[in-house]
Coordinates of C-alpha atoms in Angstrom, one line a residue:
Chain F
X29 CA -34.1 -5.1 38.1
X30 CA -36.4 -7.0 35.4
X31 CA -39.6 -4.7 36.6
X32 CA -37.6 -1.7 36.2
X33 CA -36.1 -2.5 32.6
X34 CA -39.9 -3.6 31.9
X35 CA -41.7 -0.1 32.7
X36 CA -40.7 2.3 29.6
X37 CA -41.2 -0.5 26.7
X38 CA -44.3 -0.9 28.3
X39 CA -45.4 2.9 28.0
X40 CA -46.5 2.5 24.1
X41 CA -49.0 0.4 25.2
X42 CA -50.7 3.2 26.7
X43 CA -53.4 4.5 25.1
X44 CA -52.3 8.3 25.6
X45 CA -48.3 7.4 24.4
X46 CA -50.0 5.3 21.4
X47 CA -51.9 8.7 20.3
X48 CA -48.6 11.1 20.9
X49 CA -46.8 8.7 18.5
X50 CA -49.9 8.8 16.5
X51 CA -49.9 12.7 16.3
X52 CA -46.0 12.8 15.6
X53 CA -45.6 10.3 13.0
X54 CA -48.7 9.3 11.6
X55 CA -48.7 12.4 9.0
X56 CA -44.9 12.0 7.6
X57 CA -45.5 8.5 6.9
X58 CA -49.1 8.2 5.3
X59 CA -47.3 11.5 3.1
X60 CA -44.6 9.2 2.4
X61 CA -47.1 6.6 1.3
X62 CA -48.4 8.7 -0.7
X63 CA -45.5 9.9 -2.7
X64 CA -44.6 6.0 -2.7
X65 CA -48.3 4.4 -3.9
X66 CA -49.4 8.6 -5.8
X67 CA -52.5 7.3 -4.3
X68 CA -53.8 9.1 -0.7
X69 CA -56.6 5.8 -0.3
X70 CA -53.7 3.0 -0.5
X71 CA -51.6 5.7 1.4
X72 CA -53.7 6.0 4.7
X73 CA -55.3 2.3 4.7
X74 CA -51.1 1.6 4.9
X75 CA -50.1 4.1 7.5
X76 CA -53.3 2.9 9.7
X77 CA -52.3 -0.5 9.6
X78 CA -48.6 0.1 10.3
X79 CA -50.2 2.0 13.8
X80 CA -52.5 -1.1 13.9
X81 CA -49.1 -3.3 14.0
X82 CA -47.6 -0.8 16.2
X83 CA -50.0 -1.2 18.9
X84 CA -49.9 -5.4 18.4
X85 CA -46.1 -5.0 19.4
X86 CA -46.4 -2.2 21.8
X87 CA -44.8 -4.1 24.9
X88 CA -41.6 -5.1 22.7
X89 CA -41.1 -1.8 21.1
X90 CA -39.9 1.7 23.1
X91 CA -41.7 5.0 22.1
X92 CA -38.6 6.5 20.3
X93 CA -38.2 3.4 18.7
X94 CA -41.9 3.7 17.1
X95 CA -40.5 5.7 14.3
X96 CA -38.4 3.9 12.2
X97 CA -40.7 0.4 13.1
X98 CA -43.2 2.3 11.3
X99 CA -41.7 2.7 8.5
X100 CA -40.2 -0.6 7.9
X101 CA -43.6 -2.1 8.7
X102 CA -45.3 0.0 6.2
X103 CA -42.8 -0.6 3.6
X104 CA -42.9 -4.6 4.3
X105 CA -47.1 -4.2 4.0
X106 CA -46.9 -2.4 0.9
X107 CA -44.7 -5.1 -0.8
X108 CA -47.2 -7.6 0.8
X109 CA -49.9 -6.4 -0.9
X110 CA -50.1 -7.1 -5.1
X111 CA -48.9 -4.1 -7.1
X112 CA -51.1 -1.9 -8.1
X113 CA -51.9 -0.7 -11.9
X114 CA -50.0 2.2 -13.3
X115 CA -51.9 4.6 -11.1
X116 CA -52.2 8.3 -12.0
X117 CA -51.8 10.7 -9.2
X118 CA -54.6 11.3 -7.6
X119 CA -53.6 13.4 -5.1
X120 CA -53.1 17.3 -5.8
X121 CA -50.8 19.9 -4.7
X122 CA -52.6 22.8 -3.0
X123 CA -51.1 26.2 -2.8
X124 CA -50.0 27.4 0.3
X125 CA -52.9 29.7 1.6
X126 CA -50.6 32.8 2.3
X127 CA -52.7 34.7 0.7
X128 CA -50.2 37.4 -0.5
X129 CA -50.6 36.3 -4.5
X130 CA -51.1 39.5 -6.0
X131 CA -50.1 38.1 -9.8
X132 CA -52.0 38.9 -13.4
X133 CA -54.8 36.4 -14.1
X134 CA -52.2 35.6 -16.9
X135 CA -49.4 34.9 -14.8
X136 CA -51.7 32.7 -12.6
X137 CA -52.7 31.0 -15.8
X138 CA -49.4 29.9 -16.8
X139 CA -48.7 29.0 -13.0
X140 CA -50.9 26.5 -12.8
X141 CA -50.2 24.8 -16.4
X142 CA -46.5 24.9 -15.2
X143 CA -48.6 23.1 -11.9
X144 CA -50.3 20.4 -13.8
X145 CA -47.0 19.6 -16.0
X146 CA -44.9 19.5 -12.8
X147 CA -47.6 17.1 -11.1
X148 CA -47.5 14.9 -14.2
X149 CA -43.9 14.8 -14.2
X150 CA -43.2 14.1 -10.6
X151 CA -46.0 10.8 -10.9
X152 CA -43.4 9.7 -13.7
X153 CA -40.4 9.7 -11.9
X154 CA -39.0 6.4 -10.9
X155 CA -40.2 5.7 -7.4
X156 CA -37.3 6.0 -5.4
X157 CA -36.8 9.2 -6.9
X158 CA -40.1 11.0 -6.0
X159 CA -40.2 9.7 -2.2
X160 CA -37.0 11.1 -1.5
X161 CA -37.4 14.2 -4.0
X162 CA -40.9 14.8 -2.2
X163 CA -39.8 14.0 1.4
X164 CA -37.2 16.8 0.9
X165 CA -39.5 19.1 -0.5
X166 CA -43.1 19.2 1.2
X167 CA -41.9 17.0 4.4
X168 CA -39.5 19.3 4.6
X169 CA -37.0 16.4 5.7
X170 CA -33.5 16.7 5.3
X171 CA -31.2 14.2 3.2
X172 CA -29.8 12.9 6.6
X173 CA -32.8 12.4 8.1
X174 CA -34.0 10.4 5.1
X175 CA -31.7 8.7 4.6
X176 CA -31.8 7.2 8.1
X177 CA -35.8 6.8 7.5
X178 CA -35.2 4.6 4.6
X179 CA -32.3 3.0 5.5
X180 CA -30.1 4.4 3.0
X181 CA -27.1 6.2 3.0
X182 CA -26.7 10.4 2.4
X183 CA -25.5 10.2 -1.1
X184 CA -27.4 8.0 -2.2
X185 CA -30.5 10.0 -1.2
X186 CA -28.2 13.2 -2.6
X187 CA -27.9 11.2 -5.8
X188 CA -31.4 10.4 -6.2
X189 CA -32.3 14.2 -5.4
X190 CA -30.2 15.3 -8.4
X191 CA -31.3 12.8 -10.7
X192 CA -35.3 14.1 -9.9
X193 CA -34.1 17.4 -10.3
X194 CA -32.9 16.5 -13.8
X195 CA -36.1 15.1 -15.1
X196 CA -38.4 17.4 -13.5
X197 CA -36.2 20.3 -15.4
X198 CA -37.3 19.1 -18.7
X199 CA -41.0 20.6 -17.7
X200 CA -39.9 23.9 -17.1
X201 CA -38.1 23.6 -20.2
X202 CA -40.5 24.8 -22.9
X203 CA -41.7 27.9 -20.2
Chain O
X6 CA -9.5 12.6 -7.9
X7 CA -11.7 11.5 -11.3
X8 CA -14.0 9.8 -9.1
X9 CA -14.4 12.6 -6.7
X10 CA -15.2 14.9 -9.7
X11 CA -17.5 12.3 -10.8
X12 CA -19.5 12.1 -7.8
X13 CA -19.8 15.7 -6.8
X14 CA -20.9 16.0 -10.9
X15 CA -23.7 13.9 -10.0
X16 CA -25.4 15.4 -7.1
X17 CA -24.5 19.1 -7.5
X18 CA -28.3 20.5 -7.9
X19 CA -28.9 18.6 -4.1
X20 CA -26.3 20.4 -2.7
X21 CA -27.5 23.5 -4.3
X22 CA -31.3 22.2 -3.6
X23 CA -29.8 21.9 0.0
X24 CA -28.0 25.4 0.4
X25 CA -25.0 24.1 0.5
X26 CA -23.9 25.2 -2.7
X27 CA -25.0 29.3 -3.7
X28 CA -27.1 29.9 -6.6
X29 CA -23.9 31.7 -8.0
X30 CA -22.5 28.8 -7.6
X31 CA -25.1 26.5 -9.9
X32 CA -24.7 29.4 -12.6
X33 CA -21.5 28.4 -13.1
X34 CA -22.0 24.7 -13.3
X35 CA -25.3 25.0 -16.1
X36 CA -26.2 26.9 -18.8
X37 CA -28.3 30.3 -18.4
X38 CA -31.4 28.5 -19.5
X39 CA -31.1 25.4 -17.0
X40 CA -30.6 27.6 -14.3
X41 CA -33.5 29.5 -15.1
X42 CA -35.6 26.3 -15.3
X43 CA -34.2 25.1 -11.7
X44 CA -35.1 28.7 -10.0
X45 CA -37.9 28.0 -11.2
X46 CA -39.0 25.0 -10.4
X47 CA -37.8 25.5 -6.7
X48 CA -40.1 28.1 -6.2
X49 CA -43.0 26.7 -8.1
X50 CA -42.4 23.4 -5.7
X51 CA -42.2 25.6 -2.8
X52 CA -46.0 27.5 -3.7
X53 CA -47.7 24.3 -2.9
X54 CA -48.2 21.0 -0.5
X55 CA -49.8 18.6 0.0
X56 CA -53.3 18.6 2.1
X57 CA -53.1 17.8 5.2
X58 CA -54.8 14.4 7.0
X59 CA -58.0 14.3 8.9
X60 CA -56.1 13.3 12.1
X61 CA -59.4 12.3 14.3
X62 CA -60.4 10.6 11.7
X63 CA -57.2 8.8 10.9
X64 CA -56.7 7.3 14.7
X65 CA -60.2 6.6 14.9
X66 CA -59.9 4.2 12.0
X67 CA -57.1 3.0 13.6
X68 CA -58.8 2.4 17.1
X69 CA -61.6 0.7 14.9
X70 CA -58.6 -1.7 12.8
X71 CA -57.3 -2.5 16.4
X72 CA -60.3 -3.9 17.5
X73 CA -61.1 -5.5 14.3
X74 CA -57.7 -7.6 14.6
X75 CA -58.4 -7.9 18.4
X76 CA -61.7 -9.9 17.4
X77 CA -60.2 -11.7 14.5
X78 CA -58.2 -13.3 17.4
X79 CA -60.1 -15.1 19.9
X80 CA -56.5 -15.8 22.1
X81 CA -56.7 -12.6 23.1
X82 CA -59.7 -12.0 24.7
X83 CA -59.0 -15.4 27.2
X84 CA -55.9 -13.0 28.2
X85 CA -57.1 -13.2 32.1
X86 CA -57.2 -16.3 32.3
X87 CA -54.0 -16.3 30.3
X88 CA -52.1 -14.8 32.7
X89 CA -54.2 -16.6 35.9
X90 CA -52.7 -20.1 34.5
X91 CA -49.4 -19.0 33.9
X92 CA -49.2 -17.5 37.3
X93 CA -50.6 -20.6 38.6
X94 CA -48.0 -23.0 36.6
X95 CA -45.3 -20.5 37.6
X96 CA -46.2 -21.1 41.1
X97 CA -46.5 -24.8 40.6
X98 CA -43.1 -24.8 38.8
X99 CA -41.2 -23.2 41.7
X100 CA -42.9 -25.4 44.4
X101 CA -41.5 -28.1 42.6
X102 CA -38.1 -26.3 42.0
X103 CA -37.7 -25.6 46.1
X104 CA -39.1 -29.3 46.5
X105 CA -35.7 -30.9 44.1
X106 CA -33.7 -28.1 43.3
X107 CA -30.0 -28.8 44.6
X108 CA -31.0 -31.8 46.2
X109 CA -27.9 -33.5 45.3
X110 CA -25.1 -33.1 47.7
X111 CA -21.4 -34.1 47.3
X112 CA -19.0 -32.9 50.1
X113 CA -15.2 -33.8 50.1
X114 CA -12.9 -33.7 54.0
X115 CA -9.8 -32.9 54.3
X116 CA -7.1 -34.3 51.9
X117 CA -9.7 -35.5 49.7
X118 CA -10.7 -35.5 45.9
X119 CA -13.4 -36.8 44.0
X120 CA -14.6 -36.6 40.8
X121 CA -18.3 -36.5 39.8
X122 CA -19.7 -37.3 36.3
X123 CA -23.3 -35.2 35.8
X124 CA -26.2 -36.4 34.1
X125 CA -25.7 -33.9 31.1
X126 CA -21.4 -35.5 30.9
X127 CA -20.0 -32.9 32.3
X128 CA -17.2 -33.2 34.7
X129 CA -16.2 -31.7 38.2
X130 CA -13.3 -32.5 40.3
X131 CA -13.3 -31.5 43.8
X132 CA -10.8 -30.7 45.7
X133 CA -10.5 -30.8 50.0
X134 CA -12.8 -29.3 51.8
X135 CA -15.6 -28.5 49.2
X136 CA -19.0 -29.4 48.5
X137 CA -21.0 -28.9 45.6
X138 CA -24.7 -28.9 45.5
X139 CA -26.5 -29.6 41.8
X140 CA -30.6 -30.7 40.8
X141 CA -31.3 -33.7 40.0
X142 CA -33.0 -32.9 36.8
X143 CA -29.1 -31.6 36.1
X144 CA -29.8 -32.6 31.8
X145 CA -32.8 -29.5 31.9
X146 CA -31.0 -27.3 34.8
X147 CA -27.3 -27.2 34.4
X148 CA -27.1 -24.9 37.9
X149 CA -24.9 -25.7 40.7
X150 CA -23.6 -24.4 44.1
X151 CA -20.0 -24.9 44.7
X152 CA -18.2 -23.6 48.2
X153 CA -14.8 -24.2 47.8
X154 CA -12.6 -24.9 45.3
X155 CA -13.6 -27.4 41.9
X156 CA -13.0 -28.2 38.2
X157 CA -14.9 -28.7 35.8
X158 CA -14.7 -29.9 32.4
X159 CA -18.3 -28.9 31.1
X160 CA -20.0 -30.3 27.9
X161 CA -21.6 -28.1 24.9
X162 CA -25.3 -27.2 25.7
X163 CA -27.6 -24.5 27.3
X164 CA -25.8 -22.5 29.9
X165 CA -23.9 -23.5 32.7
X166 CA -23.9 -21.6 36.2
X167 CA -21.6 -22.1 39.0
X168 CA -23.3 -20.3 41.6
X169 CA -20.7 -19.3 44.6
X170 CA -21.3 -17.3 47.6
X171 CA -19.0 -14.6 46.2
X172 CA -20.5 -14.6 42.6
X173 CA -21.3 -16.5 39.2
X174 CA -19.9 -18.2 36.7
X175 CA -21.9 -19.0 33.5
X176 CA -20.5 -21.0 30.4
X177 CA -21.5 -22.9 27.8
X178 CA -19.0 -25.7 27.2
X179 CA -15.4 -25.4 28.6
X180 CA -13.2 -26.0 31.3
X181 CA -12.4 -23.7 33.9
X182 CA -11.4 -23.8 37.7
X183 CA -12.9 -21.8 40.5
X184 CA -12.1 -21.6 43.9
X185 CA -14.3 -19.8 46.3
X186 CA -13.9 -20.2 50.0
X187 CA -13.7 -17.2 52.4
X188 CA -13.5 -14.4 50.7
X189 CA -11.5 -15.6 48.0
X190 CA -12.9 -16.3 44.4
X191 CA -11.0 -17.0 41.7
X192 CA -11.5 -18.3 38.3
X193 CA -9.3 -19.9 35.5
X194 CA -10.3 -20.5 32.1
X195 CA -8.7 -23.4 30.9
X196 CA -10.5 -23.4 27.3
X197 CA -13.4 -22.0 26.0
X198 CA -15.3 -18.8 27.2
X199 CA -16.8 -17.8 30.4
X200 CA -18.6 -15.4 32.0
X201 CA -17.7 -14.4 35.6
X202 CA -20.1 -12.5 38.0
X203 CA -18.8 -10.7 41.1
X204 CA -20.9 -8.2 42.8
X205 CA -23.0 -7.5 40.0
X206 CA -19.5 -6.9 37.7
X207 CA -19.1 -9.1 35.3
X208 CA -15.8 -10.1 33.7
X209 CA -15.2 -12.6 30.1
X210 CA -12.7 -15.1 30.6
X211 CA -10.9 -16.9 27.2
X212 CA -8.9 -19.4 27.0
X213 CA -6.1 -18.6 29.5
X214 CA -6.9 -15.7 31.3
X215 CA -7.9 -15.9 34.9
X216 CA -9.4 -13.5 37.2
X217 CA -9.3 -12.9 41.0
X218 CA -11.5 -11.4 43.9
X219 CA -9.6 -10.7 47.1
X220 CA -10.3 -7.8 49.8
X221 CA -12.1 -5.7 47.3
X222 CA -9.2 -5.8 44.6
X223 CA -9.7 -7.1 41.6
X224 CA -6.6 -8.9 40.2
X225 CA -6.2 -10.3 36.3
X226 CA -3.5 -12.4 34.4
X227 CA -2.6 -15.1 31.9
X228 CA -1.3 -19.0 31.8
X229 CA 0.0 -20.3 29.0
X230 CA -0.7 -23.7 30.3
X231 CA -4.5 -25.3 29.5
X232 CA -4.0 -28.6 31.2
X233 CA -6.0 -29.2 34.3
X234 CA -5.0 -27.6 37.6
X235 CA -2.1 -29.4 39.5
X236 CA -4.0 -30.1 42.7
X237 CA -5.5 -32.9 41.0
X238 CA -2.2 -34.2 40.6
X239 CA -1.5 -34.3 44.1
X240 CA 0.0 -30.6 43.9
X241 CA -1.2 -27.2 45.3
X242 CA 0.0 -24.7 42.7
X243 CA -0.5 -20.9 43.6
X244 CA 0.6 -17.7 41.5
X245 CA 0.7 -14.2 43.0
X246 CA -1.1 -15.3 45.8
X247 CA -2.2 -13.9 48.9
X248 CA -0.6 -16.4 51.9
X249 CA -4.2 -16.4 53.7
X250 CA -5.4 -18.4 51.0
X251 CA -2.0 -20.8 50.6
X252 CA -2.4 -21.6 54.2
X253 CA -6.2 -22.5 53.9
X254 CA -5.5 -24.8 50.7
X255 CA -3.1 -26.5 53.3
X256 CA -5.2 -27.2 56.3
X257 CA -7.5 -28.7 53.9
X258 CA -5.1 -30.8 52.4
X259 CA -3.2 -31.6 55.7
X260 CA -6.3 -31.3 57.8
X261 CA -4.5 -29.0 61.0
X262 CA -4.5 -25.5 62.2
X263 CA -1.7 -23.0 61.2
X264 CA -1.4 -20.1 62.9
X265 CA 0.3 -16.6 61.6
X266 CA 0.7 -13.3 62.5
X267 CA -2.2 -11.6 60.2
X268 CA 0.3 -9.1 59.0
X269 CA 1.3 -12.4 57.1
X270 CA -2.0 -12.8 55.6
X271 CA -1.4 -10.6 52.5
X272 CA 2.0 -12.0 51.6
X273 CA 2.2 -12.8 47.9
X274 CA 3.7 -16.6 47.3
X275 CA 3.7 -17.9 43.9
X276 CA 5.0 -21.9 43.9
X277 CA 3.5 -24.9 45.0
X278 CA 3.4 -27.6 47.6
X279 CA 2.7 -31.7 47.4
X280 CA -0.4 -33.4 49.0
X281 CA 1.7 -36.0 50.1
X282 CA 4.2 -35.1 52.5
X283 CA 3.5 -32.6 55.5
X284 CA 6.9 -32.0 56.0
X285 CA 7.9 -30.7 52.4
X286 CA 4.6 -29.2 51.9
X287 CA 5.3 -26.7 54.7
X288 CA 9.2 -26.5 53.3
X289 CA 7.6 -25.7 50.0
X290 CA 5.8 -22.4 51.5
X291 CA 8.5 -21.2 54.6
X292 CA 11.6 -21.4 52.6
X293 CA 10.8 -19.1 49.7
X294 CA 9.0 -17.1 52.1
X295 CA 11.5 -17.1 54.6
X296 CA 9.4 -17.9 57.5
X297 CA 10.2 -20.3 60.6
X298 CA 7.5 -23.0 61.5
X299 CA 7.1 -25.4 64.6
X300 CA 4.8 -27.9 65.6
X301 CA 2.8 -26.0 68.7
X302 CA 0.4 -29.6 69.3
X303 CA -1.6 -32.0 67.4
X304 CA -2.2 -30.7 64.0
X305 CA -1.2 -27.2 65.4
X306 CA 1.6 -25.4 63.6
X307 CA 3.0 -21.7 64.3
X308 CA 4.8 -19.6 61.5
X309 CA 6.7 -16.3 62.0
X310 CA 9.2 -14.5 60.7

C-alpha cells in the first residue's frame, strides 16, 4: 500500500522528470521574475534556485505539484533577499521577428519612441501591477490562470489589469 | 446595484483587454482620444516580447547550484550509510517488538469480569469469555488485541488501537465498547471520537453512534445513553440484535451449550437478560421471542419455536 502511494512523488526526483518540469516551467517563472525584480540577472539567479529547492524536496513534492511550489518558493526567496535599489529596467522588449514590417522609416521612428516611453512606463508601475499586466500580455497567461499562480483571486488580477492599463495610457497620450 | 456598477467601472479595459467586452463596446465607455490611445497600446504591446532564456544554459547552472548545496552539506553524502543504519535499527527495533510486543495476557472464563488499569491510566473492563493482549511498554505503544467483547475508558494521548480479528479501532481519548467474537464486531462510542476499521472501510464514531458488522451487512444507529455498558452491571443489554450473538453472550455468562435451529440464528431481539439468575436470564430471551426452552443435560439447553 505505502510502496505504491510512494512511487509517483518519487518520480521528480528523477533526473529526466526534474528537466521536463525544468523545460515547462522554468521560462514563465524566471519571465515572471523579471517583470517582478525588471532585472533578467536577479530574475534567473531566482528561478535557478527555486529549481535548486525543487530538486532538495523532490521526494515530498508530485510533478504537477512542481508548479505552483515554484512559485511560492521563488516569491519567499525574493523577499529573503534585501531589496534591491530603484532598478531601471534592464531588460528590453524585442520585436517579434515576423518579418512582415513594411512601414516608413518615419513610422518606424515614432514606433520605437512610443517603445522606449512604453518600457519606461511599464518599469514605473507599481509592482503588482506590471507582473500581472505583463504575465497577461507576453506570457500570454490568462487572468484565471494568474490568479491561481499568485494566489489571488480573478478580480483582483482584473482590477490590477485595468488600473495598468490606465497609467500606461497616459504614454500614448501625447502620440 | 451601485456597487456592481462600481466594480464593473473599475476593470472594464481587462474585460475588453480580455475579449470579453468588443471594441464597440470600449467606444462607448471612453472618449474618442482614450480609445485611440488603448488600440494603440494593445498593438504596440503585442509587436514585441521578451527574449527568450538560454535553456541549456539555465539547467546547467542549476545542475551546478545542486551540487554546490549538495557539498555545502556533508549529511548528505554519508546517505548510504544513512539508510544501512536505519535499516539496521529498524531491524533491531522489530526484533525487540516480536521479543515484548503483546506479552501481556489477560483472559476472563465464563461468567467473569475484570477490570484492568494500563500503564498509560487507561481503563478496560472485560467481560466473559475475552482476553486481551497489550505490550508491556503500553505508556510508548498504546496497541492491543482484544477477542471478545471489552470497555474501555481510554485516557488523552497518542493514538489508541484496538486491534480485533474482524478489524480496528483507533482513538485518541474516549470511551467506547467493542465486542468482537465470531463474526460479530460491534462498536459503541460512548464519548469522544473514534475511528473504526472493518475490512479496509473505515467508519467515524461520535459520541453515541454505534456501528455493527454482521454477515457482510453493515448496520448503524444511536443511544442516547453515554453511561457504561450494562453488562458491567451484571446485565446483558442487546438492541436489534441478531439471536446468534444473544445466545453466545449467554453461554459465556452461564457457561453451557444452547442449541437452536440455525433458522433462529438471525432473529432480531432487542432487551436484556441478568448475570445472576439462569432461570430468568433464559425467560428474559424466550418470552419476547416466543420460543420454548428445556434443559436437554448438564449445561445443555434446547430452544424451538
Amino acid at each position: 500500500m505505502h510502496q505504491r502511494n510512494l512511487q509517483p512523488e518519487t518520480q521528480l526526483c528523477s533526473e529526466s522528470v526534474f528537466k521536463t518540469v525544468f523545460e515547462s516551467h522554468f521560462k514563465l517563472l524566471r519571465n515572471f521574475l523579471i517583470f517582478k525584480f525588471k532585472d533578467v540577472e536577479r530574475a534567473e539567479d531566482t528561478a535557478q534556485n527555486a529549481f535548486v529547492v525543487l530538486w532538495e524536496n523532490c521526494a515530498m513534492i508530485k510533478p504537477e505539484q512542481a508548479k505552483s511550489f515554484l512559485f511560492t518558493t521563488a516569491i519567499r526567496l525574493s523577499l529573503n533577499l534585501i531589496k534591491h535599489d530603484k532598478v531601471v529596467l534592464n531588460f528590453e522588449l524585442q520585436s517579434k521577428s515576423n518579418g512582415t514590417h513594411h512601414e516608413s522609416p518615419e513610422f518606424l521612428l515614432l514606433e520605437s519612441e512610443l517603445k522606449k516611453r512604453l518600457e519606461k512606463a511599464i518599469s514605473d508601475l507599481p509592482e503588482k501591477q506590471r507582473t500581472v499586466f505583463l504575465l497577461n500580455r507576453f506570457e500570454n497567461q490568462s487572468y484565471t490562470q494568474i490568479a491561481a499562480l499568485l494566489d489571488l483571486s480573478v478580480k483582483t488580477v482584473e482590477k490590477r489589469m485595468h488600473l495598468a492599463l490606465v497609467s500606461l495610457r497616459q504614454v500614448v497620450k501625447n502620440v | 446595484m451601485k456597487m456592481d456598477n462600481a466594480n464593473n467601472e473599475n476593470t472594464f479595459l481587462a474585460d475588453w483587454l480580455d475579449g470579453k467586452i468588443t471594441d464597440a463596446a470600449l467606444r462607448e465607455k471612453v472618449s474618442a482620444a482614450d480609445f485611440e490611445a488603448y488600440l494603440k497600446l494593445r498593438e504596440t504591446l503585442g509587436l514585441y516580447q521578451i527574449a527568450d532564456p538560454d535553456m541549456a544554459q539555465q539547467y546547467a547552472k542549476i545542475k551546478a547550484k545542486r551540487i554546490a548545496a549538495n557539498n555545502a552539506k556533508p549529511v548528505r553524502k554519508i546517505r548510504p550509510y544513512v539508510y544501512l543504519s536505519v535499516a539496521a535499527s529498524l531491524l533491531l527495533f522489530f526484533g525487540f517488538y516480536q521479543f515484548f510486543a503483546f506479552a501481556n495476557h489477560l483472559q476472563t472464563g465464563y461468567g467473569e469480569t475484570t477490570a484492568l488499569t494500563l500503564a498509560d491510566g487507561s481503563v478496560v473492563t472485560l467481560n466473559a469469555q475475552s482476553k486481551v493482549d497489550y505490550p508491556p511498554l503500553f505508556k510508548y505503544n498504546r496497541q492491543l488485541q482484544l477477542d471478545g467483547e471489552a470497555y474501555f475508558e481510554v485516557q488523552k494521548g497518542s493514538q489508541f488501537t484496538v486491534a480485533t480479528a474482524l478489524g480496528e479501532v483507533a482513538v485518541l481519548g474516549t470511551k467506547f465498547n467493542v465486542v468482537a467474537q465470531d463474526g460479530f464486531f460491534e462498536v459503541v462510542c460512548l464519548d469522544g471520537r473514534v475511528k473504526v476499521t472493518h475490512n479496509r472501510q473505515s467508519t467515524i464514531l461520535t459520541k453515541g453512534e454505534a456501528v455493527r458488522f454482521f454477515k457482510q451487512r453493515q448496520e448503524e444507529w444511536t443511544q442516547n445513553s453515554n453511561r457504561e455498558p450494562d453488562w458491567i452491571g451484571g446485565e446483558s443489554t442487546f438492541k436489534n440484535t441478531p439471536l446468534q450473538q444473544v445466545i453466545r453472550q449467554f453461554e459465556n455468562q452461564y457457561h453451557c451449550s444452547v442449541q437452536y435451529p440455525e433458522a433462529l440464528g438471525n432473529i432480531r431481539f432487542t432487551g436484556s437478560f441478568t448475570h445472576r439468575n439462569l432461570e430468568t436470564a433464559l425467560q428474559s430471551i424466550c418470552i419476547p421471542l416466543q420460543l420454548q426452552h428445556t434443559q436437554t443435560g448438564n449445561r445443555k439447553i434446547s430452544l424451538a419455536q
